[in-house]
Amino acid sequence: MIDQVVILLGPPGSGKGTQATRLSAELGVPHVATGDMFRTQMEEGTDLGQRAGRYMDSGRLVPDELVTEMLFVRVDGEDCVEGYVLDGFPRNLSQAESLDQGLEGRWSSSVASLEVPDEVLVERIAGRLLCREDSNHIYHASFSPPKVEGVCDECGGELYRREDDNPEVVAERLYVYREQTAAVITHYAQDGRLEPVDGNQGPDEVYRALRSAVEGSDVEEGG
Ligand code: AMP
């Protein structure tokens, strides 16, 4: 039981998805990823998915009013009563302020930021493969390839590349990150909550660093 929200920040390709999946499994709380939620909506062809898709395909942020409500409905769910790991939210200052208000008085939170140089991000994104059956199953064509090409080791699902992982859209996503999401890092740094984590290491080393950053913010050992 953690009764705490872990906010995981970092640019596209920094390993947020991989690390959040592992942390949430260990802590026994849900991994709440706004990007995954939108991709599910897109696959299901919902109105929200279609509206969000226009922004996602070009690497821009989906407007706050579409994101924030979806997020708050999700974390209001029964399975989030003991905490959750947030991945991909907040992405700008206004979302950070909405989150602060939503958490105030009820939740403590810890904020970790994965730091990775741009050239490494580009390399990681260029080879990234996701499983259609479970977005938590993530591979890399060179660094952590599946045993059988195109097939998820864990569940046999088909592996695919994200539409927005192509080089032009990646350039826009990195630009958006610097223009809008970097302010979120400053926001948490200013109120003393930010725990920087060196994300330019192997996944196990990053996880160890993340775990101790989060423990330093009062998450109980062993979850
Ligand atoms: P991600 O899977 O976190 O890389 O997100 C993929 C895309 O979904 C982003 O490039 C945005 O277009 C959209 N998205 C995800 N989370 C947010 C958010 N909190 N605010 C705005 N757009 C978002």
GROMACS .gro file of N, CA and C in nm, residues 28-152:
model
  375
   28GLY      N    1   0.223  -0.247  -0.681
   28GLY     CA    2   0.087  -0.302  -0.679
   28GLY      C    3  -0.021  -0.196  -0.700
   29VAL      N    4   0.011  -0.096  -0.781
   29VAL     CA    5  -0.087   0.009  -0.813
   29VAL      C    6  -0.092   0.025  -0.964
   30PRO      N    7  -0.199   0.084  -1.018
   30PRO     CA    8  -0.209   0.095  -1.164
   30PRO      C    9  -0.106   0.190  -1.226
   31HIS      N   10  -0.072   0.158  -1.350
   31HIS     CA   11   0.011   0.244  -1.434
   31HIS      C   12  -0.087   0.324  -1.521
   32VAL      N   13  -0.093   0.452  -1.501
   32VAL     CA   14  -0.189   0.535  -1.574
   32VAL      C   15  -0.112   0.619  -1.675
   33ALA      N   16  -0.127   0.585  -1.803
   33ALA     CA   17  -0.050   0.651  -1.909
   33ALA      C   18  -0.149   0.716  -2.006
   34THR      N   19  -0.147   0.849  -2.011
   34THR     CA   20  -0.246   0.919  -2.095
   34THR      C   21  -0.227   0.885  -2.244
   35GLY      N   22  -0.101   0.869  -2.288
   35GLY     CA   23  -0.077   0.833  -2.429
   35GLY      C   24  -0.140   0.698  -2.461
   36ASP      N   25  -0.124   0.599  -2.372
   36ASP     CA   26  -0.184   0.467  -2.393
   36ASP      C   27  -0.336   0.477  -2.396
   37MET      N   28  -0.391   0.561  -2.308
   37MET     CA   29  -0.537   0.576  -2.304
   37MET      C   30  -0.588   0.631  -2.437
   38PHE      N   31  -0.517   0.729  -2.491
   38PHE     CA   32  -0.557   0.784  -2.621
   38PHE      C   33  -0.543   0.680  -2.732
   39ARG      N   34  -0.434   0.603  -2.730
   39ARG     CA   35  -0.415   0.502  -2.836
   39ARG      C   36  -0.527   0.399  -2.831
   40THR      N   37  -0.570   0.362  -2.709
   40THR     CA   38  -0.683   0.268  -2.698
   40THR      C   39  -0.809   0.330  -2.758
   41GLN      N   40  -0.832   0.457  -2.725
   41GLN     CA   41  -0.950   0.526  -2.779
   41GLN      C   42  -0.944   0.532  -2.932
   42MET      N   43  -0.823   0.554  -2.986
   42MET     CA   44  -0.808   0.560  -3.132
   42MET      C   45  -0.839   0.425  -3.194
   43GLU      N   46  -0.786   0.319  -3.131
   43GLU     CA   47  -0.811   0.185  -3.186
   43GLU      C   48  -0.959   0.151  -3.183
   44GLU      N   49  -1.025   0.197  -3.078
   44GLU     CA   50  -1.169   0.168  -3.065
   44GLU      C   51  -1.252   0.261  -3.152
   45GLY      N   52  -1.187   0.360  -3.212
   45GLY     CA   53  -1.257   0.450  -3.303
   45GLY      C   54  -1.355   0.543  -3.234
   46THR      N   55  -1.334   0.573  -3.107
   46THR     CA   56  -1.427   0.661  -3.036
   46THR      C   57  -1.408   0.805  -3.083
   47ASP      N   58  -1.506   0.889  -3.048
   47ASP     CA   59  -1.499   1.031  -3.083
   47ASP      C   60  -1.374   1.093  -3.020
   48LEU      N   61  -1.349   1.062  -2.892
   48LEU     CA   62  -1.231   1.116  -2.824
   48LEU      C   63  -1.103   1.072  -2.896
   49GLY      N   64  -1.100   0.944  -2.935
   49GLY     CA   65  -0.983   0.891  -3.005
   49GLY      C   66  -0.958   0.964  -3.136
   50GLN      N   67  -1.067   0.992  -3.209
   50GLN     CA   68  -1.051   1.062  -3.337
   50GLN      C   69  -1.003   1.205  -3.317
   51ARG      N   70  -1.058   1.268  -3.215
   51ARG     CA   71  -1.017   1.408  -3.190
   51ARG      C   72  -0.872   1.413  -3.144
   52ALA      N   73  -0.834   1.323  -3.052
   52ALA     CA   74  -0.697   1.322  -3.000
   52ALA      C   75  -0.598   1.283  -3.110
   53GLY      N   76  -0.640   1.190  -3.197
   53GLY     CA   77  -0.552   1.138  -3.300
   53GLY      C   78  -0.495   1.246  -3.391
   54ARG      N   79  -0.575   1.347  -3.418
   54ARG     CA   80  -0.529   1.456  -3.506
   54ARG      C   81  -0.407   1.525  -3.448
   55TYR      N   82  -0.406   1.540  -3.318
   55TYR     CA   83  -0.291   1.605  -3.253
   55TYR      C   84  -0.175   1.508  -3.240
   56MET      N   85  -0.205   1.386  -3.200
   56MET     CA   86  -0.098   1.288  -3.177
   56MET      C   87  -0.019   1.260  -3.304
   57ASP      N   88  -0.091   1.248  -3.416
   57ASP     CA   89  -0.025   1.214  -3.541
   57ASP      C   90   0.076   1.319  -3.584
   58SER      N   91   0.056   1.444  -3.538
   58SER     CA   92   0.151   1.547  -3.576
   58SER      C   93   0.246   1.583  -3.462
   59GLY      N   94   0.236   1.511  -3.351
   59GLY     CA   95   0.332   1.531  -3.242
   59GLY      C   96   0.297   1.644  -3.148
   60ARG      N   97   0.175   1.704  -3.167
   60ARG     CA   98   0.137   1.813  -3.077
   60ARG      C   99   0.065   1.759  -2.954
   61LEU      N  100   0.049   1.844  -2.853
   61LEU     CA  101  -0.027   1.802  -2.736
   61LEU      C  102  -0.176   1.805  -2.767
   62VAL      N  103  -0.246   1.707  -2.714
   62VAL     CA  104  -0.392   1.706  -2.721
   62VAL      C  105  -0.441   1.817  -2.627
   63PRO      N  106  -0.545   1.895  -2.666
   63PRO     CA  107  -0.587   2.006  -2.580
   63PRO      C  108  -0.622   1.960  -2.437
   64ASP      N  109  -0.589   2.047  -2.343
   64ASP     CA  110  -0.606   2.014  -2.201
   64ASP      C  111  -0.745   1.963  -2.167
   65GLU      N  112  -0.849   2.025  -2.228
   65GLU     CA  113  -0.984   1.985  -2.186
   65GLU      C  114  -1.015   1.839  -2.223
   66LEU      N  115  -0.948   1.787  -2.325
   66LEU     CA  116  -0.970   1.646  -2.361
   66LEU      C  117  -0.889   1.554  -2.270
   67VAL      N  118  -0.774   1.601  -2.223
   67VAL     CA  119  -0.684   1.516  -2.146
   67VAL      C  120  -0.724   1.511  -1.999
   68THR      N  121  -0.748   1.630  -1.944
   68THR     CA  122  -0.759   1.640  -1.799
   68THR      C  123  -0.881   1.565  -1.747
   69GLU      N  124  -0.994   1.581  -1.816
   69GLU     CA  125  -1.113   1.512  -1.768
   69GLU      C  126  -1.094   1.360  -1.776
   70MET      N  127  -1.039   1.315  -1.890
   70MET     CA  128  -1.016   1.171  -1.908
   70MET      C  129  -0.928   1.118  -1.794
   71LEU      N  130  -0.826   1.195  -1.760
   71LEU     CA  131  -0.732   1.152  -1.656
   71LEU      C  132  -0.802   1.145  -1.520
   72PHE      N  133  -0.878   1.249  -1.487
   72PHE     CA  134  -0.939   1.251  -1.353
   72PHE      C  135  -1.047   1.143  -1.339
   73VAL      N  136  -1.117   1.115  -1.447
   73VAL     CA  137  -1.215   1.005  -1.441
   73VAL      C  138  -1.141   0.873  -1.415
   74ARG      N  139  -1.029   0.855  -1.484
   74ARG     CA  140  -0.952   0.731  -1.469
   74ARG      C  141  -0.901   0.712  -1.326
   75VAL      N  142  -0.841   0.819  -1.268
   75VAL     CA  143  -0.777   0.801  -1.137
   75VAL      C  144  -0.879   0.805  -1.024
   76ASP      N  145  -1.004   0.834  -1.061
   76ASP     CA  146  -1.112   0.825  -0.963
   76ASP      C  147  -1.158   0.680  -0.948
   77GLY      N  148  -1.106   0.593  -1.034
   77GLY     CA  149  -1.147   0.452  -1.033
   77GLY      C  150  -1.105   0.383  -0.905
   78GLU      N  151  -1.183   0.280  -0.870
   78GLU     CA  152  -1.159   0.202  -0.747
   78GLU      C  153  -1.016   0.152  -0.735
   79ASP      N  154  -0.960   0.110  -0.848
   79ASP     CA  155  -0.826   0.049  -0.843
   79ASP      C  156  -0.718   0.152  -0.811
   80CYS      N  157  -0.750   0.279  -0.812
   80CYS     CA  158  -0.649   0.383  -0.784
   80CYS      C  159  -0.655   0.433  -0.640
   81VAL      N  160  -0.737   0.369  -0.555
   81VAL     CA  161  -0.755   0.426  -0.420
   81VAL      C  162  -0.628   0.422  -0.336
   82GLU      N  163  -0.536   0.332  -0.369
   82GLU     CA  164  -0.413   0.325  -0.288
   82GLU      C  165  -0.295   0.394  -0.356
   83GLY      N  166  -0.320   0.452  -0.470
   83GLY     CA  167  -0.214   0.523  -0.541
   83GLY      C  168  -0.206   0.478  -0.687
   84TYR      N  169  -0.121   0.542  -0.761
   84TYR     CA  170  -0.101   0.508  -0.902
   84TYR      C  171   0.028   0.571  -0.951
   85VAL      N  172   0.077   0.520  -1.064
   85VAL     CA  173   0.197   0.577  -1.126
   85VAL      C  174   0.153   0.649  -1.253
   86LEU      N  175   0.179   0.778  -1.258
   86LEU     CA  176   0.137   0.860  -1.372
   86LEU      C  177   0.248   0.870  -1.475
   87ASP      N  178   0.215   0.842  -1.600
   87ASP     CA  179   0.314   0.845  -1.708
   87ASP      C  180   0.253   0.928  -1.822
   88GLY      N  181   0.314   1.042  -1.853
   88GLY     CA  182   0.265   1.125  -1.965
   88GLY      C  183   0.175   1.239  -1.923
   89PHE      N  184   0.156   1.255  -1.797
   89PHE     CA  185   0.076   1.365  -1.744
   89PHE      C  186   0.139   1.409  -1.613
   90PRO      N  187   0.158   1.538  -1.589
   90PRO     CA  188   0.124   1.654  -1.671
   90PRO      C  189   0.228   1.684  -1.778
   91ARG      N  190   0.181   1.746  -1.887
   91ARG     CA  191   0.265   1.777  -2.002
   91ARG      C  192   0.284   1.927  -2.021
   92ASN      N  193   0.210   2.008  -1.946
   92ASN     CA  194   0.231   2.154  -1.950
   92ASN      C  195   0.194   2.209  -1.812
   93LEU      N  196   0.221   2.338  -1.794
   93LEU     CA  197   0.203   2.399  -1.663
   93LEU      C  198   0.058   2.394  -1.617
   94SER      N  199  -0.034   2.416  -1.711
   94SER     CA  200  -0.174   2.417  -1.671
   94SER      C  201  -0.219   2.278  -1.623
   95GLN      N  202  -0.170   2.173  -1.688
   95GLN     CA  203  -0.203   2.037  -1.640
   95GLN      C  204  -0.140   2.013  -1.502
   96ALA      N  205  -0.020   2.065  -1.481
   96ALA     CA  206   0.047   2.046  -1.351
   96ALA      C  207  -0.034   2.114  -1.241
   97GLU      N  208  -0.088   2.231  -1.274
   97GLU     CA  209  -0.166   2.303  -1.174
   97GLU      C  210  -0.298   2.230  -1.146
   98SER      N  211  -0.361   2.177  -1.251
   98SER     CA  212  -0.484   2.099  -1.230
   98SER      C  213  -0.455   1.978  -1.143
   99LEU      N  214  -0.342   1.916  -1.168
   99LEU     CA  215  -0.307   1.796  -1.090
   99LEU      C  216  -0.281   1.834  -0.944
  100ASP      N  217  -0.208   1.941  -0.923
  100ASP     CA  218  -0.183   1.987  -0.786
  100ASP      C  219  -0.316   2.005  -0.712
  101GLN      N  220  -0.411   2.069  -0.780
  101GLN     CA  221  -0.543   2.091  -0.716
  101GLN      C  222  -0.614   1.960  -0.689
  102GLY      N  223  -0.607   1.869  -0.787
  102GLY     CA  224  -0.674   1.740  -0.771
  102GLY      C  225  -0.616   1.657  -0.656
  103LEU      N  226  -0.487   1.673  -0.632
  103LEU     CA  227  -0.421   1.591  -0.530
  103LEU      C  228  -0.423   1.654  -0.392
  104GLU      N  229  -0.444   1.784  -0.390
  104GLU     CA  230  -0.428   1.861  -0.267
  104GLU      C  231  -0.512   1.807  -0.152
  105GLY      N  232  -0.448   1.790  -0.037
  105GLY     CA  233  -0.521   1.752   0.082
  105GLY      C  234  -0.551   1.604   0.093
  106ARG      N  235  -0.537   1.529  -0.016
  106ARG     CA  236  -0.574   1.389  -0.012
  106ARG      C  237  -0.455   1.298  -0.039
  107TRP      N  238  -0.366   1.344  -0.126
  107TRP     CA  239  -0.257   1.257  -0.169
  107TRP      C  240  -0.122   1.323  -0.146
  108SER      N  241  -0.023   1.241  -0.113
  108SER     CA  242   0.113   1.292  -0.126
  108SER      C  243   0.164   1.243  -0.261
  109SER      N  244   0.260   1.313  -0.314
  109SER     CA  245   0.309   1.272  -0.445
  109SER      C  246   0.460   1.280  -0.447
  110SER      N  247   0.520   1.198  -0.533
  110SER     CA  248   0.662   1.213  -0.558
  110SER      C  249   0.680   1.229  -0.708
  111VAL      N  250   0.780   1.304  -0.745
  111VAL     CA  251   0.799   1.338  -0.886
  111VAL      C  252   0.940   1.298  -0.927
  112ALA      N  253   0.952   1.209  -1.024
  112ALA     CA  254   1.084   1.170  -1.074
  112ALA      C  255   1.092   1.208  -1.221
  113SER      N  256   1.209   1.256  -1.259
  113SER     CA  257   1.227   1.298  -1.398
  113SER      C  258   1.344   1.221  -1.460
  114LEU      N  259   1.316   1.147  -1.567
  114LEU     CA  260   1.420   1.069  -1.634
  114LEU      C  261   1.496   1.159  -1.730
  115GLU      N  262   1.627   1.166  -1.713
  115GLU     CA  263   1.708   1.255  -1.796
  115GLU      C  264   1.792   1.174  -1.895
  116VAL      N  265   1.774   1.206  -2.022
  116VAL     CA  266   1.842   1.132  -2.129
  116VAL      C  267   1.880   1.231  -2.240
  117PRO      N  268   2.005   1.225  -2.291
  117PRO     CA  269   2.043   1.318  -2.399
  117PRO      C  270   1.961   1.295  -2.527
  118ASP      N  271   1.940   1.403  -2.602
  118ASP     CA  272   1.856   1.396  -2.723
  118ASP      C  273   1.897   1.288  -2.821
  119GLU      N  274   2.030   1.274  -2.844
  119GLU     CA  275   2.072   1.177  -2.947
  119GLU      C  276   2.035   1.034  -2.907
  120VAL      N  277   2.034   1.009  -2.777
  120VAL     CA  278   1.996   0.875  -2.729
  120VAL      C  279   1.845   0.856  -2.745
  121LEU      N  280   1.769   0.961  -2.719
  121LEU     CA  281   1.622   0.953  -2.733
  121LEU      C  282   1.586   0.914  -2.876
  122VAL      N  283   1.651   0.982  -2.971
  122VAL     CA  284   1.620   0.960  -3.112
  122VAL      C  285   1.650   0.815  -3.150
  123GLU      N  286   1.762   0.765  -3.103
  123GLU     CA  287   1.802   0.626  -3.132
  123GLU      C  288   1.703   0.526  -3.071
  124ARG      N  289   1.662   0.555  -2.949
  124ARG     CA  290   1.568   0.464  -2.882
  124ARG      C  291   1.433   0.462  -2.953
  125ILE      N  292   1.385   0.581  -2.989
  125ILE     CA  293   1.252   0.589  -3.051
  125ILE      C  294   1.254   0.522  -3.189
  126ALA      N  295   1.368   0.539  -3.261
  126ALA     CA  296   1.376   0.485  -3.397
  126ALA      C  297   1.358   0.333  -3.398
  127GLY      N  298   1.397   0.266  -3.289
  127GLY     CA  299   1.387   0.119  -3.289
  127GLY      C  300   1.273   0.066  -3.204
  128ARG      N  301   1.191   0.154  -3.151
  128ARG     CA  302   1.090   0.111  -3.053
  128ARG      C  303   0.979   0.026  -3.116
  129LEU      N  304   0.945  -0.081  -3.047
  129LEU     CA  305   0.837  -0.169  -3.092
  129LEU      C  306   0.741  -0.191  -2.976
  130LEU      N  307   0.612  -0.180  -3.004
  130LEU     CA  308   0.512  -0.201  -2.899
  130LEU      C  309   0.425  -0.321  -2.934
  131CYS      N  310   0.371  -0.383  -2.828
  131CYS     CA  311   0.280  -0.496  -2.848
  131CYS      C  312   0.137  -0.446  -2.862
  132ARG      N  313   0.065  -0.499  -2.962
  132ARG     CA  314  -0.074  -0.455  -2.982
  132ARG      C  315  -0.165  -0.502  -2.870
  133GLU      N  316  -0.127  -0.611  -2.806
  133GLU     CA  317  -0.215  -0.668  -2.702
  133GLU      C  318  -0.197  -0.600  -2.569
  134ASP      N  319  -0.075  -0.554  -2.541
  134ASP     CA  320  -0.047  -0.495  -2.410
  134ASP      C  321   0.062  -0.389  -2.426
  135SER      N  322   0.022  -0.263  -2.409
  135SER     CA  323   0.116  -0.154  -2.435
  135SER      C  324   0.229  -0.151  -2.333
  136ASN      N  325   0.221  -0.232  -2.228
  136ASN     CA  326   0.331  -0.238  -2.132
  136ASN      C  327   0.444  -0.329  -2.181
  137HIS      N  328   0.421  -0.403  -2.288
  137HIS     CA  329   0.526  -0.490  -2.343
  137HIS      C  330   0.599  -0.411  -2.452
  138ILE      N  331   0.720  -0.364  -2.417
  138ILE     CA  332   0.792  -0.272  -2.505
  138ILE      C  333   0.927  -0.332  -2.543
  139TYR      N  334   0.964  -0.324  -2.671
  139TYR     CA  335   1.091  -0.379  -2.720
  139TYR      C  336   1.168  -0.272  -2.796
  140HIS      N  337   1.294  -0.307  -2.830
  140HIS     CA  338   1.372  -0.222  -2.919
  140HIS      C  339   1.439  -0.314  -3.021
  141ALA      N  340   1.430  -0.278  -3.149
  141ALA     CA  341   1.479  -0.366  -3.256
  141ALA      C  342   1.624  -0.408  -3.234
  142SER      N  343   1.710  -0.317  -3.178
  142SER     CA  344   1.850  -0.355  -3.156
  142SER      C  345   1.882  -0.380  -3.009
  143PHE      N  346   1.833  -0.297  -2.918
  143PHE     CA  347   1.876  -0.305  -2.778
  143PHE      C  348   1.805  -0.414  -2.698
  144SER      N  349   1.679  -0.439  -2.727
  144SER     CA  350   1.608  -0.548  -2.657
  144SER      C  351   1.507  -0.609  -2.753
  145PRO      N  352   1.562  -0.682  -2.854
  145PRO     CA  353   1.472  -0.738  -2.957
  145PRO      C  354   1.390  -0.855  -2.903
  146PRO      N  355   1.273  -0.878  -2.961
  146PRO     CA  356   1.196  -0.997  -2.922
  146PRO      C  357   1.267  -1.123  -2.974
  147LYS      N  358   1.234  -1.239  -2.917
  147LYS     CA  359   1.300  -1.363  -2.963
  147LYS      C  360   1.262  -1.393  -3.107
  148VAL      N  361   1.133  -1.372  -3.139
  148VAL     CA  362   1.086  -1.395  -3.277
  148VAL      C  363   1.045  -1.259  -3.332
  149GLU      N  364   1.099  -1.225  -3.450
  149GLU     CA  365   1.072  -1.092  -3.505
  149GLU      C  366   0.922  -1.065  -3.518
  150GLY      N  367   0.880  -0.952  -3.469
  150GLY     CA  368   0.741  -0.911  -3.486
  150GLY      C  369   0.643  -0.972  -3.388
  151VAL      N  370   0.695  -1.055  -3.293
  151VAL     CA  371   0.604  -1.124  -3.201
  151VAL      C  372   0.646  -1.096  -3.056
  152CYS      N  373   0.549  -1.061  -2.973
  152CYS     CA  374   0.577  -1.032  -2.833
  152CYS      C  375   0.616  -1.159  -2.757
   0.00000   0.00000   0.00000
